[in-house]
Amino acid sequence: AQTVTQSQPEMSVQEAETVTLSCTYDTSENNYYLFWYKQPPSRQMILVIRQEAYKQQNATENRFSVNFQKAAKSFSLKISDSQLGDTAMYFCAFSAGGTSYGKLTFGQGTILTVHP
Amino acid sequence: GAGVSQSPRYKVAKRGQDVALRCDPISGHVSLFWYQQALGQGPEFLTYFQNEAQLDKSGLPSDRFFAERPEGSVSTLKIQRTQQEDSAVYLCASSLGPGFYEQYFGPGTRLTVT
């Protein structure tokens, strides 16, 4: 079974600054996908970024980037130039690859507050 | 195009009542998932459908929970004899199918059992 751990229940950052959210996971799978989802107070879960385990290059989506350390089973999210709209709950999630149908295992979440 | 929709958005049920929660996935999406999210927690997997086939129901917490997707599109999650511990947000997500790992989530149904 897979587990995903987010050790930071809450984080805060000033607008325009950079913040990093941590995530570790445990799995015996070799082929898998990792995701960061954002859930604003309205509760609609939105995909922020994804990383395929077989890719060595870290994924980047505009202001969002990840630091994927496969050997350490670590998958952190860096948000640059933080904006007020980034305030949300962030979830790290794992999905086995290969023939798996893609069930997601989520971490406990990190509440991020961006202050003006 | 339209995203995943869920109804009702809010449901209050008295303990012991039966409830039915509906999910309309994105058109053409083969895979459909139900998750349960307790307050302040991450979602937890309940069940998975591939078209009309329920291939995994390992996350359903008890036999009071039942899900169906009879025509491979709309899905309904039914909870019989609701208990207070069933209070949560129930999220539905869909994806193109096996091998496509991006899931698109609906807004959820917040169930409160009094």
GROMACS .gro file of C-alpha atoms in nm:
model
  230
    1ALA     CA    1   0.000   0.000   0.000
    2GLN     CA    2   0.110   0.353  -0.070
    3THR     CA    3   0.127   0.631   0.188
    4VAL     CA    4   0.169   1.005   0.137
    5THR     CA    5   0.281   1.235   0.416
    6GLN     CA    6   0.264   1.612   0.431
    7SER     CA    7   0.431   1.725   0.749
    8GLN     CA    8   0.335   2.093   0.732
    9PRO     CA    9  -0.027   2.145   0.839
   10GLU     CA   10  -0.008   2.518   0.772
   11MET     CA   11   0.223   2.756   0.591
   12SER     CA   12   0.211   3.127   0.527
   13VAL     CA   13   0.396   3.352   0.288
   14GLN     CA   14   0.399   3.716   0.188
   15GLU     CA   15   0.272   3.811  -0.153
   16ALA     CA   16   0.545   3.794  -0.422
   17GLU     CA   17   0.766   3.569  -0.211
   18THR     CA   18   0.853   3.203  -0.264
   19VAL     CA   19   0.725   2.913  -0.055
   20THR     CA   20   0.799   2.540  -0.060
   21LEU     CA   21   0.553   2.273   0.048
   22SER     CA   22   0.690   1.934   0.147
   23CYS     CA   23   0.567   1.585   0.064
   24THR     CA   24   0.713   1.241   0.116
   25TYR     CA   25   0.569   0.911   0.004
   26ASP     CA   26   0.627   0.543   0.044
   27THR     CA   27   0.575   0.283  -0.227
   28SER     CA   28   0.720  -0.033  -0.366
   29GLU     CA   29   0.607   0.059  -0.716
   30ASN     CA   30   0.863   0.163  -0.973
   31ASN     CA   31   0.619   0.321  -1.216
   32TYR     CA   32   0.399   0.591  -1.068
   33TYR     CA   33   0.278   0.948  -1.090
   34LEU     CA   34   0.283   1.226  -0.834
   35PHE     CA   35   0.052   1.525  -0.826
   36TRP     CA   36  -0.008   1.846  -0.643
   37TYR     CA   37  -0.372   1.949  -0.618
   38LYS     CA   38  -0.504   2.282  -0.497
   39GLN     CA   39  -0.835   2.311  -0.314
   40PRO     CA   40  -0.950   2.670  -0.258
   41PRO     CA   41  -1.217   2.743   0.001
   42SER     CA   42  -1.484   2.681  -0.267
   43ARG     CA   43  -1.364   2.317  -0.250
   44GLN     CA   44  -1.319   2.246  -0.621
   45MET     CA   45  -1.000   2.041  -0.645
   46ILE     CA   46  -0.771   2.166  -0.922
   47LEU     CA   47  -0.462   1.994  -1.059
   48VAL     CA   48  -0.156   2.216  -1.019
   49ILE     CA   49   0.126   2.001  -1.150
   50ARG     CA   50   0.216   1.639  -1.212
   51GLN     CA   51   0.539   1.439  -1.229
   52GLU     CA   52   0.600   1.102  -1.391
   53ALA     CA   53   0.840   0.894  -1.182
   54TYR     CA   54   1.034   0.778  -1.488
   55LYS     CA   55   1.122   1.136  -1.581
   56GLN     CA   56   1.433   1.278  -1.417
   57GLN     CA   57   1.352   1.634  -1.512
   58ASN     CA   58   1.147   1.823  -1.257
   59ALA     CA   59   0.807   1.940  -1.381
   60THR     CA   60   0.735   2.312  -1.411
   61GLU     CA   61   0.410   2.496  -1.474
   62ASN     CA   62   0.455   2.873  -1.481
   63ARG     CA   63   0.513   2.980  -1.117
   64PHE     CA   64   0.486   2.622  -0.988
   65SER     CA   65   0.772   2.376  -0.991
   66VAL     CA   66   0.857   2.055  -0.813
   67ASN     CA   67   1.170   1.906  -0.664
   68PHE     CA   68   1.136   1.533  -0.722
   69GLN     CA   69   1.390   1.318  -0.538
   70LYS     CA   70   1.302   0.961  -0.631
   71ALA     CA   71   1.558   0.788  -0.410
   72ALA     CA   72   1.450   0.991  -0.108
   73LYS     CA   73   1.082   0.954  -0.206
   74SER     CA   74   1.036   1.326  -0.174
   75PHE     CA   75   0.819   1.552  -0.388
   76SER     CA   76   0.809   1.917  -0.283
   77LEU     CA   77   0.619   2.201  -0.450
   78LYS     CA   78   0.772   2.543  -0.494
   79ILE     CA   79   0.548   2.840  -0.559
   80SER     CA   80   0.731   3.148  -0.686
   81ASP     CA   81   0.597   3.503  -0.683
   82SER     CA   82   0.310   3.399  -0.455
   83GLN     CA   83  -0.026   3.557  -0.526
   84LEU     CA   84  -0.330   3.608  -0.306
   85GLY     CA   85  -0.517   3.361  -0.526
   86ASP     CA   86  -0.272   3.089  -0.426
   87THR     CA   87  -0.435   3.078  -0.082
   88ALA     CA   88  -0.578   2.726  -0.059
   89MET     CA   89  -0.530   2.378   0.080
   90TYR     CA   90  -0.265   2.190  -0.116
   91PHE     CA   91  -0.264   1.815  -0.143
   92CYS     CA   92   0.014   1.590  -0.259
   93ALA     CA   93  -0.116   1.273  -0.425
   94PHE     CA   94   0.020   0.944  -0.559
   95SER     CA   95  -0.105   0.720  -0.836
   96ALA     CA   96   0.044   0.388  -0.939
   97GLY     CA   97   0.122   0.366  -1.310
   98GLY     CA   98   0.143   0.076  -1.550
   99THR     CA   99  -0.184  -0.114  -1.571
  100SER     CA  100  -0.327   0.068  -1.271
  101TYR     CA  101  -0.646   0.260  -1.331
  102GLY     CA  102  -0.517   0.562  -1.143
  103LYS     CA  103  -0.665   0.559  -0.795
  104LEU     CA  104  -0.523   0.854  -0.600
  105THR     CA  105  -0.377   0.836  -0.251
  106PHE     CA  106  -0.368   1.180  -0.090
  107GLY     CA  107  -0.165   1.335   0.188
  108GLN     CA  108  -0.325   1.519   0.476
  109GLY     CA  109  -0.289   1.857   0.309
  110THR     CA  110  -0.114   2.186   0.381
  111ILE     CA  111  -0.311   2.506   0.428
  112LEU     CA  112  -0.126   2.785   0.253
  113THR     CA  113  -0.212   3.146   0.330
  114VAL     CA  114  -0.069   3.426   0.118
  115HIS     CA  115  -0.063   3.760   0.299
  116PRO     CA  116  -0.072   4.096   0.121
  117GLY     CA  117  -1.658   2.224  -2.210
  118ALA     CA  118  -1.853   2.129  -1.901
  119GLY     CA  119  -1.664   1.990  -1.607
  120VAL     CA  120  -1.769   1.732  -1.354
  121SER     CA  121  -2.091   1.827  -1.181
  122GLN     CA  122  -2.238   1.694  -0.858
  123SER     CA  123  -2.575   1.732  -0.697
  124PRO     CA  124  -2.693   1.826  -0.449
  125ARG     CA  125  -2.412   2.054  -0.334
  126TYR     CA  126  -2.535   2.034   0.025
  127LYS     CA  127  -2.742   1.768   0.193
  128VAL     CA  128  -2.864   1.751   0.550
  129ALA     CA  129  -2.999   1.417   0.660
  130LYS     CA  130  -3.136   1.294   0.987
  131ARG     CA  131  -2.959   0.991   1.128
  132GLY     CA  132  -3.111   0.680   0.980
  133GLN     CA  133  -3.224   0.838   0.653
  134ASP     CA  134  -3.108   0.719   0.314
  135VAL     CA  135  -2.934   0.963   0.078
  136ALA     CA  136  -2.838   0.957  -0.290
  137LEU     CA  137  -2.557   1.167  -0.430
  138ARG     CA  138  -2.524   1.221  -0.805
  139CYS     CA  139  -2.219   1.270  -1.023
  140ASP     CA  140  -2.214   1.375  -1.389
  141PRO     CA  141  -1.864   1.314  -1.526
  142ILE     CA  142  -1.706   1.487  -1.821
  143SER     CA  143  -1.859   1.351  -2.140
  144GLY     CA  144  -1.656   1.065  -2.281
  145HIS     CA  145  -1.464   0.996  -1.963
  146VAL     CA  146  -1.440   0.623  -1.908
  147SER     CA  147  -1.309   0.627  -1.551
  148LEU     CA  148  -1.507   0.756  -1.254
  149PHE     CA  149  -1.397   0.775  -0.892
  150TRP     CA  150  -1.569   0.855  -0.564
  151TYR     CA  151  -1.374   0.994  -0.269
  152GLN     CA  152  -1.475   1.085   0.085
  153GLN     CA  153  -1.318   1.391   0.246
  154ALA     CA  154  -1.355   1.449   0.617
  155LEU     CA  155  -1.320   1.803   0.744
  156GLY     CA  156  -0.960   1.922   0.725
  157GLN     CA  157  -0.835   1.593   0.578
  158GLY     CA  158  -0.727   1.463   0.242
  159PRO     CA  159  -0.977   1.276   0.027
  160GLU     CA  160  -0.993   0.900   0.067
  161PHE     CA  161  -1.080   0.662  -0.212
  162LEU     CA  162  -1.417   0.492  -0.200
  163THR     CA  163  -1.481   0.322  -0.532
  164TYR     CA  164  -1.390   0.314  -0.902
  165PHE     CA  165  -1.588   0.254  -1.220
  166GLN     CA  166  -1.462   0.180  -1.567
  167ASN     CA  167  -1.764   0.250  -1.786
  168GLU     CA  168  -2.049   0.072  -1.608
  169ALA     CA  169  -1.829  -0.184  -1.433
  170GLN     CA  170  -1.742  -0.125  -1.070
  171LEU     CA  171  -1.388  -0.258  -1.063
  172ASP     CA  172  -1.284  -0.153  -0.715
  173LYS     CA  173  -1.503  -0.090  -0.413
  174SER     CA  174  -1.239  -0.157  -0.155
  175GLY     CA  175  -1.273   0.188   0.002
  176LEU     CA  176  -1.643   0.173   0.081
  177PRO     CA  177  -1.653   0.190   0.462
  178SER     CA  178  -1.952  -0.037   0.516
  179ASP     CA  179  -2.228  -0.223   0.339
  180ARG     CA  180  -2.448   0.081   0.389
  181PHE     CA  181  -2.257   0.244   0.103
  182PHE     CA  182  -2.353   0.150  -0.250
  183ALA     CA  183  -2.253   0.302  -0.584
  184GLU     CA  184  -2.370   0.246  -0.936
  185ARG     CA  185  -2.310   0.372  -1.289
  186PRO     CA  186  -2.563   0.174  -1.492
  187GLU     CA  187  -2.509   0.332  -1.834
  188GLY     CA  188  -2.143   0.417  -1.797
  189SER     CA  189  -2.206   0.789  -1.754
  190VAL     CA  190  -2.389   0.932  -1.452
  191SER     CA  191  -2.306   0.772  -1.119
  192THR     CA  192  -2.495   0.764  -0.793
  193LEU     CA  193  -2.351   0.704  -0.449
  194LYS     CA  194  -2.615   0.585  -0.206
  195ILE     CA  195  -2.578   0.574   0.169
  196GLN     CA  196  -2.838   0.383   0.364
  197ARG     CA  197  -2.928   0.445   0.728
  198THR     CA  198  -2.691   0.740   0.755
  199GLN     CA  199  -2.480   0.778   1.068
  200GLN     CA  200  -2.309   1.085   1.208
  201GLU     CA  201  -1.969   0.953   1.103
  202ASP     CA  202  -2.087   0.967   0.741
  203SER     CA  203  -2.076   1.347   0.758
  204ALA     CA  204  -1.815   1.453   0.503
  205VAL     CA  205  -1.770   1.598   0.157
  206TYR     CA  206  -1.814   1.339  -0.115
  207LEU     CA  207  -1.605   1.412  -0.422
  208CYS     CA  208  -1.649   1.264  -0.765
  209ALA     CA  209  -1.371   1.266  -1.024
  210SER     CA  210  -1.341   1.141  -1.379
  211SER     CA  211  -1.061   1.072  -1.622
  212LEU     CA  212  -1.031   0.967  -1.985
  213GLY     CA  213  -0.962   0.609  -1.886
  214PRO     CA  214  -0.696   0.366  -1.767
  215GLY     CA  215  -0.354   0.500  -1.849
  216PHE     CA  216  -0.472   0.860  -1.826
  217TYR     CA  217  -0.376   0.970  -1.480
  218GLU     CA  218  -0.520   1.320  -1.460
  219GLN     CA  219  -0.844   1.325  -1.269
  220TYR     CA  220  -1.093   1.610  -1.291
  221PHE     CA  221  -1.290   1.674  -0.978
  222GLY     CA  222  -1.641   1.795  -0.919
  223PRO     CA  223  -1.729   2.053  -0.652
  224GLY     CA  224  -1.838   1.786  -0.406
  225THR     CA  225  -2.148   1.722  -0.201
  226ARG     CA  226  -2.128   1.822   0.163
  227LEU     CA  227  -2.330   1.573   0.366
  228THR     CA  228  -2.425   1.660   0.722
  229VAL     CA  229  -2.596   1.394   0.930
  230THR     CA  230  -2.777   1.529   1.236
   0.00000   0.00000   0.00000
